[in-house]
CSV table of C-alpha atoms in Angstrom, one decimal:
chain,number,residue,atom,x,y,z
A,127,UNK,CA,-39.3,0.7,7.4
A,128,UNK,CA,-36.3,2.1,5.1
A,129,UNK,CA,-34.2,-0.1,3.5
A,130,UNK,CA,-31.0,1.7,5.9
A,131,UNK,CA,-33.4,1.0,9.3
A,132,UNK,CA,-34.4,-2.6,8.0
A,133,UNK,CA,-30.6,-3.5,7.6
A,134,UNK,CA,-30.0,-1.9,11.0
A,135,UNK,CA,-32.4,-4.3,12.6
A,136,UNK,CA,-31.1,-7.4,10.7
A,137,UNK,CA,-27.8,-6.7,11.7
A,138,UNK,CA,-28.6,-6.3,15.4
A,139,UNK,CA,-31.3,-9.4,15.2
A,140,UNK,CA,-28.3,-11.6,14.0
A,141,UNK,CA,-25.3,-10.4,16.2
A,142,UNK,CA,-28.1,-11.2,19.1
A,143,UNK,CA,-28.5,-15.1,17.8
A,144,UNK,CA,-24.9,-15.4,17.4
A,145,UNK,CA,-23.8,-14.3,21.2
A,146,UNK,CA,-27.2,-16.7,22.3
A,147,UNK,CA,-25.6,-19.9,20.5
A,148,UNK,CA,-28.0,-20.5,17.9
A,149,UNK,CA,-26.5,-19.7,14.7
A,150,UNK,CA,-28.4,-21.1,11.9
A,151,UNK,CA,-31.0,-18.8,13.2
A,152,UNK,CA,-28.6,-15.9,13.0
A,153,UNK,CA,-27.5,-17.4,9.1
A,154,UNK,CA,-30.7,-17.3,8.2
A,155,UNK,CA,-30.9,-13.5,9.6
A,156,UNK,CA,-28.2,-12.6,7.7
A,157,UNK,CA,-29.2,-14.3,4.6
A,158,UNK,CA,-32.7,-11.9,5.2
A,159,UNK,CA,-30.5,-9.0,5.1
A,160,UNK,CA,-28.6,-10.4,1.9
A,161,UNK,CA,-31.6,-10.9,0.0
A,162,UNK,CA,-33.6,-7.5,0.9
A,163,UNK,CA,-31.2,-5.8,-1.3
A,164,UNK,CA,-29.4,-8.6,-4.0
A,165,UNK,CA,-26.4,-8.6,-4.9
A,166,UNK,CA,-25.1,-5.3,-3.7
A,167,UNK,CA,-21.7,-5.3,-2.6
A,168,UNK,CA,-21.5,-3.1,0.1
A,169,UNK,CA,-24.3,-4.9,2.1
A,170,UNK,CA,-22.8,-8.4,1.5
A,171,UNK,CA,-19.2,-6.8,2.8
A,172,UNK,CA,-21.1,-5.7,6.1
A,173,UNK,CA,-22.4,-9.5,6.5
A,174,UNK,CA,-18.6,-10.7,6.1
A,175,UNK,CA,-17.5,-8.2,8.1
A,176,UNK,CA,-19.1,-8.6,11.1
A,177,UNK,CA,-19.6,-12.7,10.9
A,178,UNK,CA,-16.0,-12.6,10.9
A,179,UNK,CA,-16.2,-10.0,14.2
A,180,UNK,CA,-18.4,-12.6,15.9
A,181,UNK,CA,-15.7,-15.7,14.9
A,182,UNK,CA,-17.8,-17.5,12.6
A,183,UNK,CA,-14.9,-17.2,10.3
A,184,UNK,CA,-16.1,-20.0,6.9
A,185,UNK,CA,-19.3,-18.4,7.1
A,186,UNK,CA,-17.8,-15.0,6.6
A,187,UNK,CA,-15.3,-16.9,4.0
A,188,UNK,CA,-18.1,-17.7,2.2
A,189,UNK,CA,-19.7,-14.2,1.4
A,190,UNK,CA,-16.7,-12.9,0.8
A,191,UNK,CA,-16.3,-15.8,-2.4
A,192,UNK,CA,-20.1,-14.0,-3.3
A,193,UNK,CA,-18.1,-10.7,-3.4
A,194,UNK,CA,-15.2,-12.0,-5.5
A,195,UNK,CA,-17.8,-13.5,-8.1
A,196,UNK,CA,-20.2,-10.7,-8.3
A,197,UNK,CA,-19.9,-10.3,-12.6
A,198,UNK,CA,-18.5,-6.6,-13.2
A,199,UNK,CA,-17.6,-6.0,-9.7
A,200,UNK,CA,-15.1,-3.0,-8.7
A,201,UNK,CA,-11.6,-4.6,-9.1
A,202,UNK,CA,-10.2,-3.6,-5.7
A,203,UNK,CA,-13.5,-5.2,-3.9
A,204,UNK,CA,-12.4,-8.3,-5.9
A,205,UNK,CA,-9.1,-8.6,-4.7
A,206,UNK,CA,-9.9,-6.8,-1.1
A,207,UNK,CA,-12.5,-9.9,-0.7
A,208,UNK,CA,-9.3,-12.1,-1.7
A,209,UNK,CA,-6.9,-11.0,1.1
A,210,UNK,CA,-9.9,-11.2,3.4
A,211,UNK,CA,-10.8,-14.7,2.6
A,212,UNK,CA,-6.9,-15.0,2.9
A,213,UNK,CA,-7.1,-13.7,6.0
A,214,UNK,CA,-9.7,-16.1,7.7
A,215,UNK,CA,-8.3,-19.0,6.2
A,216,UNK,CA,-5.2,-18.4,8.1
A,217,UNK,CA,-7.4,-18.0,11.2
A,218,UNK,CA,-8.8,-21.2,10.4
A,219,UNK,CA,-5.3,-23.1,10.1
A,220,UNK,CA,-5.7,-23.0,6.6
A,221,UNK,CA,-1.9,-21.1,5.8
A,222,UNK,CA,-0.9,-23.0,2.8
A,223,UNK,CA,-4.0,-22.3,1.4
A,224,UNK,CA,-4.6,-18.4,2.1
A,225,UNK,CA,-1.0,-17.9,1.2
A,226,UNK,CA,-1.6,-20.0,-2.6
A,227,UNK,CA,-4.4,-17.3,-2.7
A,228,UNK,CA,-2.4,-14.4,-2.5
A,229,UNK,CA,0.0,-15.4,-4.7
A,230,UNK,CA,-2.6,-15.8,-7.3
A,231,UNK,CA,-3.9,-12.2,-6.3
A,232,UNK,CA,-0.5,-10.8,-6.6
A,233,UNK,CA,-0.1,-11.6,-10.4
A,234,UNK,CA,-3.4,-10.0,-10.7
A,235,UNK,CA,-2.3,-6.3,-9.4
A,236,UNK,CA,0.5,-3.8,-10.2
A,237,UNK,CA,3.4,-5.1,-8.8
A,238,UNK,CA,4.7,-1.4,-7.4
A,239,UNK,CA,1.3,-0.7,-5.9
A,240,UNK,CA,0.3,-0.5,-2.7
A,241,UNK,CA,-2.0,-3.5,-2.8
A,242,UNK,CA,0.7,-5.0,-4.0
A,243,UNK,CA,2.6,-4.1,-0.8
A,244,UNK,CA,-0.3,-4.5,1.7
A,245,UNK,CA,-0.3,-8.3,0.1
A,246,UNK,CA,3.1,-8.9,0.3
A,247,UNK,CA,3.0,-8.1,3.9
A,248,UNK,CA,0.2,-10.4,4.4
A,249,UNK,CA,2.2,-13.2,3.2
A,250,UNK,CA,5.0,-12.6,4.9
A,251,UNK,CA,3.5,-12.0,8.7
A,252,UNK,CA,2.0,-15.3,7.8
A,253,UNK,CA,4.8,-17.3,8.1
A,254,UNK,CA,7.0,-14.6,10.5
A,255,UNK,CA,4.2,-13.9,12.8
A,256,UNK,CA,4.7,-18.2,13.9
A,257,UNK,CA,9.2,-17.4,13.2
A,258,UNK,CA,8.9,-19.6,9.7
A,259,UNK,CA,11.7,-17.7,8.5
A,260,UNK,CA,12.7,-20.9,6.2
A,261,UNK,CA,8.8,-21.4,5.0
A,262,UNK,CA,8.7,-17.8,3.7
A,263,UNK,CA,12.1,-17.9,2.0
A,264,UNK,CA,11.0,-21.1,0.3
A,265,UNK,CA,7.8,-19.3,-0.7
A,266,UNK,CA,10.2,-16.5,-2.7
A,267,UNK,CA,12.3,-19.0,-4.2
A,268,UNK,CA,8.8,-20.5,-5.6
A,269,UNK,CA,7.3,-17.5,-6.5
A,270,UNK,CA,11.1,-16.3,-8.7
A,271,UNK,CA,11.2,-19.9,-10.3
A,272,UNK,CA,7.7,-19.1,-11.5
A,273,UNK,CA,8.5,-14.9,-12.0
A,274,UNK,CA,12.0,-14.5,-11.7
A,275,UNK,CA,11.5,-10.5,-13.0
A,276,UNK,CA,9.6,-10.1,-9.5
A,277,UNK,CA,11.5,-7.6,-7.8
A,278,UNK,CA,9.8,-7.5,-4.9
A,279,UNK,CA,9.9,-11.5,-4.4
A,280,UNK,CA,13.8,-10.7,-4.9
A,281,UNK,CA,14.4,-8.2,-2.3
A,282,UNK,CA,12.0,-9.9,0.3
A,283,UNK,CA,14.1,-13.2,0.1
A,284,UNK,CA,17.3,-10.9,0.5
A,285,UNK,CA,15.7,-9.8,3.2
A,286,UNK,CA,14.6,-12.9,4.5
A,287,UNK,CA,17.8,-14.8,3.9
A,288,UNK,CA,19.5,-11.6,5.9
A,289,UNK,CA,17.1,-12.3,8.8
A,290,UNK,CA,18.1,-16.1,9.1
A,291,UNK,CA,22.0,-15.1,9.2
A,292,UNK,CA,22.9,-16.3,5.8
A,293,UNK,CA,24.1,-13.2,5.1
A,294,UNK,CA,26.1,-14.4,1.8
A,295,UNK,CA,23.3,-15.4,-0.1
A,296,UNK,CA,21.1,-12.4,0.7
A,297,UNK,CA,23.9,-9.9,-0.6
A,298,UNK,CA,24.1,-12.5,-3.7
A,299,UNK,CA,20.0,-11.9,-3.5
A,300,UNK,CA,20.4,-7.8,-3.3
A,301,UNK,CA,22.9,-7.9,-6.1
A,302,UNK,CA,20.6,-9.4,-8.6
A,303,UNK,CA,17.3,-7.0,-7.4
A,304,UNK,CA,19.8,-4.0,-7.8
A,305,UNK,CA,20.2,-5.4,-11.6
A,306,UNK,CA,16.8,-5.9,-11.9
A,307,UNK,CA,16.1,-2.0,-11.1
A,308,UNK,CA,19.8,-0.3,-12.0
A,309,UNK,CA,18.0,3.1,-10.8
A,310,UNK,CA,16.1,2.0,-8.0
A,311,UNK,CA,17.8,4.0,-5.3
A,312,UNK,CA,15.7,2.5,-2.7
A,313,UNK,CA,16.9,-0.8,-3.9
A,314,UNK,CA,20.6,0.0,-3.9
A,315,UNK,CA,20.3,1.9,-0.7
A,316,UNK,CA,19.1,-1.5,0.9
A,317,UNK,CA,22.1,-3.2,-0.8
A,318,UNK,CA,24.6,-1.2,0.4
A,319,UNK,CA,22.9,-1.7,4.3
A,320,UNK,CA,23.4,-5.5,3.8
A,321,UNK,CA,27.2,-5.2,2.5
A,322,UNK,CA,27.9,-2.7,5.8
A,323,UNK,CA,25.9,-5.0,7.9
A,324,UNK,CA,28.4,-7.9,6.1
A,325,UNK,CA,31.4,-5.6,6.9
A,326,UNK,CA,32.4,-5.5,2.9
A,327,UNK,CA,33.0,-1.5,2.9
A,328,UNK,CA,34.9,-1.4,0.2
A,329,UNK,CA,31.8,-3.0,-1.5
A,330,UNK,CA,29.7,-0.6,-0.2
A,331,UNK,CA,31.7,2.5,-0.8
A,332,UNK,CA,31.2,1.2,-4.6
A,333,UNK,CA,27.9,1.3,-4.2
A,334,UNK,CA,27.4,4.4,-3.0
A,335,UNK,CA,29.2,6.1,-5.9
A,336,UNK,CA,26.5,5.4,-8.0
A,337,UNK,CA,24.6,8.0,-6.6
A,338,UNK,CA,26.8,10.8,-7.6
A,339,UNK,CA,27.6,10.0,-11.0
């Protein structure tokens, strides 16, 4: 048959063994479908994709690693098969490890980019989705003693440190990120919330003549 229909039937043969217990038989399916077409990206994703559907989360870690390695591989797949290992390991109870991961992943992308903002967010609903408001501040700190020109590590612990009521530090927090990125409205606009939030108008009122200079 096709190569398309053959992968079809693969796929379907090996969701079947997976919802009838027996596994390596479905691994071994699925390794079929790998190896009727090596090395190609896109079928490999499908195989991660839907072993993590069916649960069978290190399996599905583990093609996603064959992605990341493939040599002269599309950059994004690279770091898309990052956050999805990421991902699964913090299915599996693995946070401290899936979030080390990201980190990496962020020094490897633009830091105003939207993967670098879909990343950030992945870190940081790992530790708020279970309320570890303190693990992810503590993550910032890390990530600034190692970066301290991340800007976005900056404004995140602001906003962090605003979330767990210590409201001084995160103004001290938005202060610095606002002279990290002097023109930055967004950045300043956020400032100026936290002061009015802190009841320090005055403060804020200085703030907001910037903007019509």
């Amino acid at each position: 048959p096709p190569v398309e229909e053959s992968l079809t039937l693969y796929e379907q043969l090996g969701r079947a063994y997976l919802r009838l217990g027996q596994r390596q038989q479905a691994l071994h399916t699925f390794q079929d479908m790998v190896q009727a077409v090596p090395e190609d990206a896109g079928v490999l994703r499908q195989v991660a994709v839907l072993l993590a559907d069916e649960g069978q989360f290190e399996d599905a870690i583990a093609r996603w690693e064959q992605i990341a390695a493939l040599p002269g591989e599309d950059p994004y797949l690279a770091v898309e098969a990052r956050t999805r290992i990421a991902a699964l390991k913090v299915q599996l109870g693995q946070r401290a490890a899936a979030v080390s991961l990201l980190d990496e992943t962020l020094d490897d992308v633009l830091p105003e980019s939207w993967i670098a903002r879909t990343i950030w967010k992945q870190i940081q609903g790992s530790f708020l989705d279970t309320d570890d408001t303190d693990g992810f501040v503590t993550f910032c700190r890390h990530r600034l003693r190692r970066r301290t020109d991340d800007l976005d590590a900056r404004l995140h612990l602001a906003e962090a440190l605003s979330l767990a009521g210590r409201r001084d530090q995160s103004i001290r927090e938005f202060e610095r990120a606002v002279e990290l990125a002097p023109s930055r409205r967004d950045v300043r606009e956020q400032f100026i919330h936290q002061l009015v939030i802190a009841d320090e108008v005055p403060r804020a009122i200085e703030q907001c003549e910037f903007f019509v200079k």
